mmCIF file with all atom_site columns, C-alpha atoms in Angstrom:
data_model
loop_
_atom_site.group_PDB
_atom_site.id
_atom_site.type_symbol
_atom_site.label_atom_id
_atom_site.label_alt_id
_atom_site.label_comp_id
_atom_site.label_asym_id
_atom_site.label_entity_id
_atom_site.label_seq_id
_atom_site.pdbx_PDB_ins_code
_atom_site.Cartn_x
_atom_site.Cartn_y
_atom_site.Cartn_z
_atom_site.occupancy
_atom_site.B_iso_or_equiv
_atom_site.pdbx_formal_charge
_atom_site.auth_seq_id
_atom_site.auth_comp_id
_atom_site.auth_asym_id
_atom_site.auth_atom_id
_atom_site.pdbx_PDB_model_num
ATOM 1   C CA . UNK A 1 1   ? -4.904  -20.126 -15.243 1.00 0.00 ? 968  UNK A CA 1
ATOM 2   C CA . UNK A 1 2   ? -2.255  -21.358 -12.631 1.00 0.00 ? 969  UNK A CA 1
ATOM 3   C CA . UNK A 1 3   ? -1.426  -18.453 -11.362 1.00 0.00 ? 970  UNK A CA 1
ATOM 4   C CA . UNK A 1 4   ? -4.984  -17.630 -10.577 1.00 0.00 ? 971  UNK A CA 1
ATOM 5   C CA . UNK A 1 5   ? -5.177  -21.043 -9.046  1.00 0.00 ? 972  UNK A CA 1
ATOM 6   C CA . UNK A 1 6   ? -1.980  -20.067 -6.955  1.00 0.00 ? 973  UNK A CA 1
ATOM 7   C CA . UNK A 1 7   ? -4.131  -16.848 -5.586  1.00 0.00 ? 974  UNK A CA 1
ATOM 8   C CA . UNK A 1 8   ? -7.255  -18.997 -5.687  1.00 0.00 ? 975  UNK A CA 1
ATOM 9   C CA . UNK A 1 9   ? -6.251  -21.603 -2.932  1.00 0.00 ? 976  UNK A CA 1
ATOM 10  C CA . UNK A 1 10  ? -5.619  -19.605 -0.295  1.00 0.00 ? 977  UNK A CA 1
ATOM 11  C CA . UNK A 1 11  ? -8.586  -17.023 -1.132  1.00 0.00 ? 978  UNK A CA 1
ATOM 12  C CA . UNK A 1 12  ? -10.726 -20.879 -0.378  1.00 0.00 ? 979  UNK A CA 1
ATOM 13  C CA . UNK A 1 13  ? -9.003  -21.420 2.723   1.00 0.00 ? 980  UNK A CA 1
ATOM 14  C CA . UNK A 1 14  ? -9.807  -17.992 3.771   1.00 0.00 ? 981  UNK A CA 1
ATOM 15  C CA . UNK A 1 15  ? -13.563 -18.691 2.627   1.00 0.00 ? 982  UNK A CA 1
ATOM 16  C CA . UNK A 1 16  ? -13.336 -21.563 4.953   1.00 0.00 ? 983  UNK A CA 1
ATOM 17  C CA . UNK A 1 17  ? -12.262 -19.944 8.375   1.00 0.00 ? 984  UNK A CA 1
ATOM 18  C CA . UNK A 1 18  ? -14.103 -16.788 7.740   1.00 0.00 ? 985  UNK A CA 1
ATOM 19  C CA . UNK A 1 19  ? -17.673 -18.537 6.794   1.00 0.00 ? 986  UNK A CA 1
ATOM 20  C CA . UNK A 1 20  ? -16.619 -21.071 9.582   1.00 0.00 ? 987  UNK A CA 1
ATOM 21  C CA . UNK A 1 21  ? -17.208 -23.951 6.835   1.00 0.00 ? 988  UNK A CA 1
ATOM 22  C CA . UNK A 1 22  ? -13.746 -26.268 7.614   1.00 0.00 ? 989  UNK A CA 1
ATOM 23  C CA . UNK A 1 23  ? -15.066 -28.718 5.171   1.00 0.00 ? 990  UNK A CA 1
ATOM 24  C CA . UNK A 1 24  ? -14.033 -30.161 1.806   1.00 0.00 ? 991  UNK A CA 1
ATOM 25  C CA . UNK A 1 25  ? -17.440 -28.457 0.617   1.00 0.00 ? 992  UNK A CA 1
ATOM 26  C CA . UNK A 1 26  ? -16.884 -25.244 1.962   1.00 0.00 ? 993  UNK A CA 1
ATOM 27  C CA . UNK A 1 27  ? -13.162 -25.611 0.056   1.00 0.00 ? 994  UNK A CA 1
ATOM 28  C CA . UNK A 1 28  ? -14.597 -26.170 -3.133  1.00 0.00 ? 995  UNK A CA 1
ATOM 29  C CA . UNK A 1 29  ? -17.182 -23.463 -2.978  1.00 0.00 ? 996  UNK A CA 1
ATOM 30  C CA . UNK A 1 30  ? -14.348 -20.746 -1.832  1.00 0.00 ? 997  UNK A CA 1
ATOM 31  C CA . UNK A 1 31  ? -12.126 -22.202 -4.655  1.00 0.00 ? 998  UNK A CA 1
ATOM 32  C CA . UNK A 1 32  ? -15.025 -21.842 -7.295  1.00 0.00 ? 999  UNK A CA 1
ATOM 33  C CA . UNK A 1 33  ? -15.977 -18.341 -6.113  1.00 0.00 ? 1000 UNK A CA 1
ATOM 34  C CA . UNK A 1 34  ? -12.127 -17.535 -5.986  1.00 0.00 ? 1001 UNK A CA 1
ATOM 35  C CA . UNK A 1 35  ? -11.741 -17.931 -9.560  1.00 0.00 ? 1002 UNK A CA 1
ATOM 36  C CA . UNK A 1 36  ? -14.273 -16.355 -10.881 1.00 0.00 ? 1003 UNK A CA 1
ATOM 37  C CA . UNK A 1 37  ? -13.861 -13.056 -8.631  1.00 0.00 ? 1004 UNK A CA 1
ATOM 38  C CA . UNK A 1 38  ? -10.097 -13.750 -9.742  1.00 0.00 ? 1005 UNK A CA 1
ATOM 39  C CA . UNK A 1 39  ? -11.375 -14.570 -13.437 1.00 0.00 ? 1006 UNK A CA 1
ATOM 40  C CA . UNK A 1 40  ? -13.621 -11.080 -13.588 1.00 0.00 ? 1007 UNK A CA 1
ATOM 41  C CA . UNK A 1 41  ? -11.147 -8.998  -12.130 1.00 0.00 ? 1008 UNK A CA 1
ATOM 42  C CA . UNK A 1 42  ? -8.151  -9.251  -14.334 1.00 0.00 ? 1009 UNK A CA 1
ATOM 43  C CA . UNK A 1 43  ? -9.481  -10.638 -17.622 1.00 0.00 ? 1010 UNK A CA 1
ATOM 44  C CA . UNK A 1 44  ? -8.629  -7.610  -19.564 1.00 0.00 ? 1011 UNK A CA 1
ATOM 45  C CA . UNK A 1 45  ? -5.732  -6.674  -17.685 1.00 0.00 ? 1012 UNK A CA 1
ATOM 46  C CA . UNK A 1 46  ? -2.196  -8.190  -17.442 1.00 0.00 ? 1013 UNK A CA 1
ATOM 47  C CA . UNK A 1 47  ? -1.904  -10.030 -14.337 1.00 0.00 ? 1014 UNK A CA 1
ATOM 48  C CA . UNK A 1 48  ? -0.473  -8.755  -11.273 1.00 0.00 ? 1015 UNK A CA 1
ATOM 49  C CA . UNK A 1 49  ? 0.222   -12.433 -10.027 1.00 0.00 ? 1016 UNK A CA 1
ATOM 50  C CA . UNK A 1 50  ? 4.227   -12.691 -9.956  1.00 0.00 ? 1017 UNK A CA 1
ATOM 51  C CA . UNK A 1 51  ? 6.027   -15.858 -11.363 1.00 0.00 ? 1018 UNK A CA 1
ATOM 52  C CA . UNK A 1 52  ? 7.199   -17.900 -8.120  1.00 0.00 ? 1019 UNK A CA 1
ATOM 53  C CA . UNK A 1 53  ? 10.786  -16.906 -9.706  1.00 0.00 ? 1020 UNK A CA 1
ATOM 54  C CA . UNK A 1 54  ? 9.903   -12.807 -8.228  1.00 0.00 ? 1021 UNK A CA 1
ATOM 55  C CA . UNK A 1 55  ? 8.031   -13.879 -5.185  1.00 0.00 ? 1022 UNK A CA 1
ATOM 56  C CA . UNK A 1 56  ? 11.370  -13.973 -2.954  1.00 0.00 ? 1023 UNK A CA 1
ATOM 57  C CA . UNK A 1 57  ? 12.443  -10.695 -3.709  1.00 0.00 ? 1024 UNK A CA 1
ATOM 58  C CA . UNK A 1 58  ? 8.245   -9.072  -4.006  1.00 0.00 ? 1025 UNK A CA 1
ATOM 59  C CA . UNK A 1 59  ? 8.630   -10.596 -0.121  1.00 0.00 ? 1026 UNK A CA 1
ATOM 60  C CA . UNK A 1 60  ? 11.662  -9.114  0.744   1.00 0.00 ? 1027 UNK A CA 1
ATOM 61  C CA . UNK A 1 61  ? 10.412  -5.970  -0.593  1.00 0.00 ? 1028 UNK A CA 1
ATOM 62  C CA . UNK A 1 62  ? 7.281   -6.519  1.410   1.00 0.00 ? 1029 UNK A CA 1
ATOM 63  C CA . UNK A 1 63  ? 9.169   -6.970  4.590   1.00 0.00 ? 1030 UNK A CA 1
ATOM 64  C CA . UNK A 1 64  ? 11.388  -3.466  4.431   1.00 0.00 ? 1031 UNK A CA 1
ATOM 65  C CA . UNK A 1 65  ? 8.309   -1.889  3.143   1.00 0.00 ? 1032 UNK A CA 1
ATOM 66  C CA . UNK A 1 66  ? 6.313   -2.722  6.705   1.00 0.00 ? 1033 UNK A CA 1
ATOM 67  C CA . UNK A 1 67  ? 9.493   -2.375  9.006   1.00 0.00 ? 1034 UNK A CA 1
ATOM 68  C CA . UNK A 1 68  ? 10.178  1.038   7.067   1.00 0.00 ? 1035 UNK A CA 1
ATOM 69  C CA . UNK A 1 69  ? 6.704   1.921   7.901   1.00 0.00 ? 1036 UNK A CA 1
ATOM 70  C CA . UNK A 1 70  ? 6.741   0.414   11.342  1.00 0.00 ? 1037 UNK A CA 1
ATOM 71  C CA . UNK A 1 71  ? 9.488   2.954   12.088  1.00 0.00 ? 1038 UNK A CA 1
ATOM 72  C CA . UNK A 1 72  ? 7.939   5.772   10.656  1.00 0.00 ? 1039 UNK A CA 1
ATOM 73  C CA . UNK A 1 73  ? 4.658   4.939   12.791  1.00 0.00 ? 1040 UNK A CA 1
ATOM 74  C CA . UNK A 1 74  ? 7.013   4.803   16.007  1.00 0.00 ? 1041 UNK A CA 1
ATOM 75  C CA . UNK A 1 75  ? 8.876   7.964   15.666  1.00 0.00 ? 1042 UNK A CA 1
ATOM 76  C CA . UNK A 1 76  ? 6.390   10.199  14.159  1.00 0.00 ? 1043 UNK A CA 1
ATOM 77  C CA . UNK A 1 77  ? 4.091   8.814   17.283  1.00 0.00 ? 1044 UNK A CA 1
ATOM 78  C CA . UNK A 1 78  ? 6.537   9.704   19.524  1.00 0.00 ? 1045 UNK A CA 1
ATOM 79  C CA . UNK A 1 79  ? 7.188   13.509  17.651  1.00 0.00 ? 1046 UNK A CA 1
ATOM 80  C CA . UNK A 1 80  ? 3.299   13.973  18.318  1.00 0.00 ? 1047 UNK A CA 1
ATOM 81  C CA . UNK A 1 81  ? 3.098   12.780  22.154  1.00 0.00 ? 1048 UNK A CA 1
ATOM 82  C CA . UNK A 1 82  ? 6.088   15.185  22.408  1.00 0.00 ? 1049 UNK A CA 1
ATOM 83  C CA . UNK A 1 83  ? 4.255   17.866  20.911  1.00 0.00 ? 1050 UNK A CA 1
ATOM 84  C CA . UNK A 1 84  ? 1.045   17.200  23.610  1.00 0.00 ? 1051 UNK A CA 1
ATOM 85  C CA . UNK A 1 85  ? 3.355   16.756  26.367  1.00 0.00 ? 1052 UNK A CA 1
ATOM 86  C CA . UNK A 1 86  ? 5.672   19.937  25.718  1.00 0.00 ? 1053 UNK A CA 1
ATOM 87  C CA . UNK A 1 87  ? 3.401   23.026  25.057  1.00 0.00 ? 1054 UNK A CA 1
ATOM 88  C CA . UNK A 1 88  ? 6.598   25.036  24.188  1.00 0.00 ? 1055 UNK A CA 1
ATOM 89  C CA . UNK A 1 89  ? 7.295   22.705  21.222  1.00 0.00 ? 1056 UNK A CA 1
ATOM 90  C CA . UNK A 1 90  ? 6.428   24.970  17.822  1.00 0.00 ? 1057 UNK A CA 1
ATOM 91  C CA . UNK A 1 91  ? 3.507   23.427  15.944  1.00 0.00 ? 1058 UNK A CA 1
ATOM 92  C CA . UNK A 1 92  ? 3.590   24.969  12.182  1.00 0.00 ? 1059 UNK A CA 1
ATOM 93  C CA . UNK A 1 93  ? 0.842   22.895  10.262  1.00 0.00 ? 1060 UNK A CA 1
ATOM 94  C CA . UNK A 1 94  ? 0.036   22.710  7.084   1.00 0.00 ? 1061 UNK A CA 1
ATOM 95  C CA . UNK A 1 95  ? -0.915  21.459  3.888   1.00 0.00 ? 1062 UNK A CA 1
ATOM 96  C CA . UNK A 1 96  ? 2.238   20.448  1.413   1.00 0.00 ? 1063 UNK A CA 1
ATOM 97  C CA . UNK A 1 97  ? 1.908   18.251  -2.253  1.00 0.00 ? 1064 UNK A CA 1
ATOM 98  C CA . UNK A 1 98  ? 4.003   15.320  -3.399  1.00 0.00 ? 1065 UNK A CA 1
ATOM 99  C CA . UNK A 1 99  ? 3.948   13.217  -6.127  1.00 0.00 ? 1066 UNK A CA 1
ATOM 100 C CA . UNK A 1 100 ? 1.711   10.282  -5.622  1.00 0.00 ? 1067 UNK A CA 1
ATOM 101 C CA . UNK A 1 101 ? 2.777   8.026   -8.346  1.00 0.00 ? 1068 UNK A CA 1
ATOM 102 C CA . UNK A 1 102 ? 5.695   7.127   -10.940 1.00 0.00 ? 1069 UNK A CA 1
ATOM 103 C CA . UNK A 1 103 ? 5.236   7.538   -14.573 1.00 0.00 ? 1070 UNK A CA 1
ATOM 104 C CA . UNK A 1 104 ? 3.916   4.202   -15.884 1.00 0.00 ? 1071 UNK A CA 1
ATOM 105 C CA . UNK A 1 105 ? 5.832   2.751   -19.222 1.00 0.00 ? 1072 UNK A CA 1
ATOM 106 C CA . UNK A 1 106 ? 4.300   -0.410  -19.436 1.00 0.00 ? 1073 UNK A CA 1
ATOM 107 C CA . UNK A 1 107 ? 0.413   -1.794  -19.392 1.00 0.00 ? 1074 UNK A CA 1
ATOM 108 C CA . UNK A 1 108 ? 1.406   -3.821  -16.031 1.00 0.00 ? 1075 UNK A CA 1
ATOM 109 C CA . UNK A 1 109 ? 2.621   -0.623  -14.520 1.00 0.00 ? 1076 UNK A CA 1
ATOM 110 C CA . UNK A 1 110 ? -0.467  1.555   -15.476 1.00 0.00 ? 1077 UNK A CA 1
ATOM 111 C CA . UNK A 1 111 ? -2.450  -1.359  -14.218 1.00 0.00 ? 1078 UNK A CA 1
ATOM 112 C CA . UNK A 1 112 ? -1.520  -0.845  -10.916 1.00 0.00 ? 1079 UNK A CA 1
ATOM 113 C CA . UNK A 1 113 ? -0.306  2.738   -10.403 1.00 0.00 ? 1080 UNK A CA 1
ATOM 114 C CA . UNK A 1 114 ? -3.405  3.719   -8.658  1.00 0.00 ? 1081 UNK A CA 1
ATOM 115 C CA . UNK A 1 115 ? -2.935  0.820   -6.013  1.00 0.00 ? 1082 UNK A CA 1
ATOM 116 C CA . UNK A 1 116 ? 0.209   2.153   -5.664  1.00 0.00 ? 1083 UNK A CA 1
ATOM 117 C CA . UNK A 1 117 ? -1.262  5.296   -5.241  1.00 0.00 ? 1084 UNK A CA 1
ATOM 118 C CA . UNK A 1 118 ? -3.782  4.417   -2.524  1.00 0.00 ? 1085 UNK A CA 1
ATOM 119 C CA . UNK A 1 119 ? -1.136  1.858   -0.616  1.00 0.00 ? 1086 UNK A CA 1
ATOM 120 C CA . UNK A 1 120 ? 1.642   5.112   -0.778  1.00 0.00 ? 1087 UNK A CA 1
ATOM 121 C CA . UNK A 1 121 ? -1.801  7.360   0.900   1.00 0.00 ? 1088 UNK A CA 1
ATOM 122 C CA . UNK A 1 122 ? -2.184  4.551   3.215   1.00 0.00 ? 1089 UNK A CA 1
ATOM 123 C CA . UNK A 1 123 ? 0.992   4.376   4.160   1.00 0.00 ? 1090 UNK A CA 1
ATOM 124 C CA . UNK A 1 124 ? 1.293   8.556   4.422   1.00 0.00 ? 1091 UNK A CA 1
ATOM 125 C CA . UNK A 1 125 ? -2.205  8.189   6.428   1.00 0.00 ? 1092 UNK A CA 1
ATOM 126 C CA . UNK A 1 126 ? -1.405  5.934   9.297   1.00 0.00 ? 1093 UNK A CA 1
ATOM 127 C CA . UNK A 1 127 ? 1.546   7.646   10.286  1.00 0.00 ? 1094 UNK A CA 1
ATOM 128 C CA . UNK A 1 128 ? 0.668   10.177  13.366  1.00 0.00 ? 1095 UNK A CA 1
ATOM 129 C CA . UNK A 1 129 ? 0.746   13.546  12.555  1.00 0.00 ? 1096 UNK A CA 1
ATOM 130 C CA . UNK A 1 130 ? 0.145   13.696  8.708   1.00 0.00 ? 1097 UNK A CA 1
ATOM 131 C CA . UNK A 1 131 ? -3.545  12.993  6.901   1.00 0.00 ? 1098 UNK A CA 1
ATOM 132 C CA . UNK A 1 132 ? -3.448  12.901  3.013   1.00 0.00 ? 1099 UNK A CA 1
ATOM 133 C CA . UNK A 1 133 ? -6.504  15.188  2.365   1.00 0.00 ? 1100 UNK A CA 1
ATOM 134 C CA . UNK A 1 134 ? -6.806  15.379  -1.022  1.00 0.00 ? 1101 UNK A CA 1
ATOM 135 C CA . UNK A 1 135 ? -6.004  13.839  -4.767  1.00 0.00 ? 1102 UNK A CA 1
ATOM 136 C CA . UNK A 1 136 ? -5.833  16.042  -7.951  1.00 0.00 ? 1103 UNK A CA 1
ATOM 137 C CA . UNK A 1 137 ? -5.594  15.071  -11.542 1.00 0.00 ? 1104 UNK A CA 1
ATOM 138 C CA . UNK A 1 138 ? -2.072  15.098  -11.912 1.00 0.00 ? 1105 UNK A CA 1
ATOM 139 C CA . UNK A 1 139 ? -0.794  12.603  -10.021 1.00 0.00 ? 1106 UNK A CA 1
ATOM 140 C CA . UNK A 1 140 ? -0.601  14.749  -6.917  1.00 0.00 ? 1107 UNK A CA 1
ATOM 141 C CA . UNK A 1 141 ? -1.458  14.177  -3.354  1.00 0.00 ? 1108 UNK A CA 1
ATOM 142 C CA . UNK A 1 142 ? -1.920  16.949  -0.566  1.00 0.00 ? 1109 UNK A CA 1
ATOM 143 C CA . UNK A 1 143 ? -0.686  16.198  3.420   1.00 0.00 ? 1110 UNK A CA 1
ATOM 144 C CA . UNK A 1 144 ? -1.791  18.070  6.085   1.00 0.00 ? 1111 UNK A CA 1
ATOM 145 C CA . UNK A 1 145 ? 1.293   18.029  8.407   1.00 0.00 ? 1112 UNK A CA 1
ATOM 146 C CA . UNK A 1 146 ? 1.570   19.117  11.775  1.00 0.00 ? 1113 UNK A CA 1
ATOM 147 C CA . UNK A 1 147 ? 4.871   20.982  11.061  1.00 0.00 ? 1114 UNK A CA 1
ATOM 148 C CA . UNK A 1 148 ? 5.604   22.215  7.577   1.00 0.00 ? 1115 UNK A CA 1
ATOM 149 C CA . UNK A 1 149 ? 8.968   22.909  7.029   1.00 0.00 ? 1116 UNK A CA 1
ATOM 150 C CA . UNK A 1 150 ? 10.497  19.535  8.801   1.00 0.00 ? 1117 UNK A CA 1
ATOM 151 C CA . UNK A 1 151 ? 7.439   17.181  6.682   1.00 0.00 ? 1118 UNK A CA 1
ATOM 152 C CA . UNK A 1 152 ? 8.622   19.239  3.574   1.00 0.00 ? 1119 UNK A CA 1
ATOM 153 C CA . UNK A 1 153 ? 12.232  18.958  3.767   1.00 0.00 ? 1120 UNK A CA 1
ATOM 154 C CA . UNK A 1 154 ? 12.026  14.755  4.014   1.00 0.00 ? 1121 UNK A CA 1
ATOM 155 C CA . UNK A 1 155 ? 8.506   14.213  2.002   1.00 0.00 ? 1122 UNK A CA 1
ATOM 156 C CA . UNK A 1 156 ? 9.763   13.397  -1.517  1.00 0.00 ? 1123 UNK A CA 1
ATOM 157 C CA . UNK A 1 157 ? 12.603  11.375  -0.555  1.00 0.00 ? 1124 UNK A CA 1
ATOM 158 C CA . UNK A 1 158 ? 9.966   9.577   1.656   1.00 0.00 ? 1125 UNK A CA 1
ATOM 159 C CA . UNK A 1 159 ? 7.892   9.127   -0.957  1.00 0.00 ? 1126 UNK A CA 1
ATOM 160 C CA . UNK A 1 160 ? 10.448  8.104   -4.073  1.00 0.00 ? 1127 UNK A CA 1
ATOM 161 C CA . UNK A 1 161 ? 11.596  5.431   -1.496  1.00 0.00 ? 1128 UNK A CA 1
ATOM 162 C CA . UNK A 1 162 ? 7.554   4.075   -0.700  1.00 0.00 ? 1129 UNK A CA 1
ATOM 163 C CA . UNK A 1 163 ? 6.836   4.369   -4.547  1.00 0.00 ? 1130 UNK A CA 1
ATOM 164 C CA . UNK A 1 164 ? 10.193  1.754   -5.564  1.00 0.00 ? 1131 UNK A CA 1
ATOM 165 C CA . UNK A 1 165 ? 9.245   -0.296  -2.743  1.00 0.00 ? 1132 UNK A CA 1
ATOM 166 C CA . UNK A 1 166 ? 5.942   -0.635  -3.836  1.00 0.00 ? 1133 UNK A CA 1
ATOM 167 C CA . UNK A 1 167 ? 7.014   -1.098  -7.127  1.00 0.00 ? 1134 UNK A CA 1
ATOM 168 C CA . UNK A 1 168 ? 9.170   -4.032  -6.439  1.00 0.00 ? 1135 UNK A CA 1
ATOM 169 C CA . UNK A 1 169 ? 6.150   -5.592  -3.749  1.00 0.00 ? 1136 UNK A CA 1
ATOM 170 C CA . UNK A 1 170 ? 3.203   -5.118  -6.876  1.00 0.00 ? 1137 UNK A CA 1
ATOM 171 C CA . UNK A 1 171 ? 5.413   -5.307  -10.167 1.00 0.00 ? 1138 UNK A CA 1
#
């Protein structure tokens, strides 16, 4: 109960500034509301709310994960603006697969592989130049790439390095 508390207060003090309600009311009613979304959520599920002992390290996780990505954005941005600028350079898109998620061991790991999943699409998404189109059954996503042999050659080691940094951020 605690640790849904922990999430709970700061869910209420976004309740406050995003139903513009900066009172002690408005507080209250975001807490209440907090803990039961919290409450009916994960009462059958092991809680994904870290001890305070793993929140340094789930932030400094956190951090490389979104500088990691921040790079990627950059320099696959500036690959594609190359590619519009330069007609000459080779364009050789495509669709390639890669594994979307780890092998879950324990209940708190298969109660979040599929937010893994979806954050690890996200992250694949946003970067200029690749789309994930599609999902299949076994635990495999599809990228659409703008040049297939240079996405291939670096896509599972990007990906093995998303999936422990997510795991460390959400486990």
């Amino acid at each position: 109960m605690l640790r849904r508390l922990a999430y709970a207060i700061p869910m209420a003090l976004a309740w406050m500034l995003l139903t513009s309600m900066p009172t002690l009311e408005g507080f209250g009613v975001g807490l209440v509301l907090s803990i039961a979304v919290l409450t009916l959520l994960f009462s059958n599920e092991p809680s994904p709310i870290p001890t305070w002992r793993d929140l340094p390290s789930r932030v400094a996780a956190a951090v490389v994960y979104f500088v990691i990505l921040l790079r990627d954005i950059f320099l696959a941005a500036i690959d594609v603006a190359k590619r519009v600028i330069d007609p000459a350079m080779p364009l050789n898109p495509g669709i390639i697969a890669t594994a979307t998620q780890f092998e879950p061991t324990t209940p708190e790991e298969e109660a979040v592989a599929d937010t893994i999943a979806a954050i690890s699409a996200h992250g694949i998404t946003i970067t200029p130049g690749e789309l994930v189109v599609d999902f299949d059954g076994n635990k495999t996503m599809y990228v659409h790439c703008l040049d297939v042999v240079a996405s291939s050659n670096v896509a599972e080691s990007n990906q093995a390095k998303r999936l422990k940094l997510l795991r460390k951020i959400l486990l």
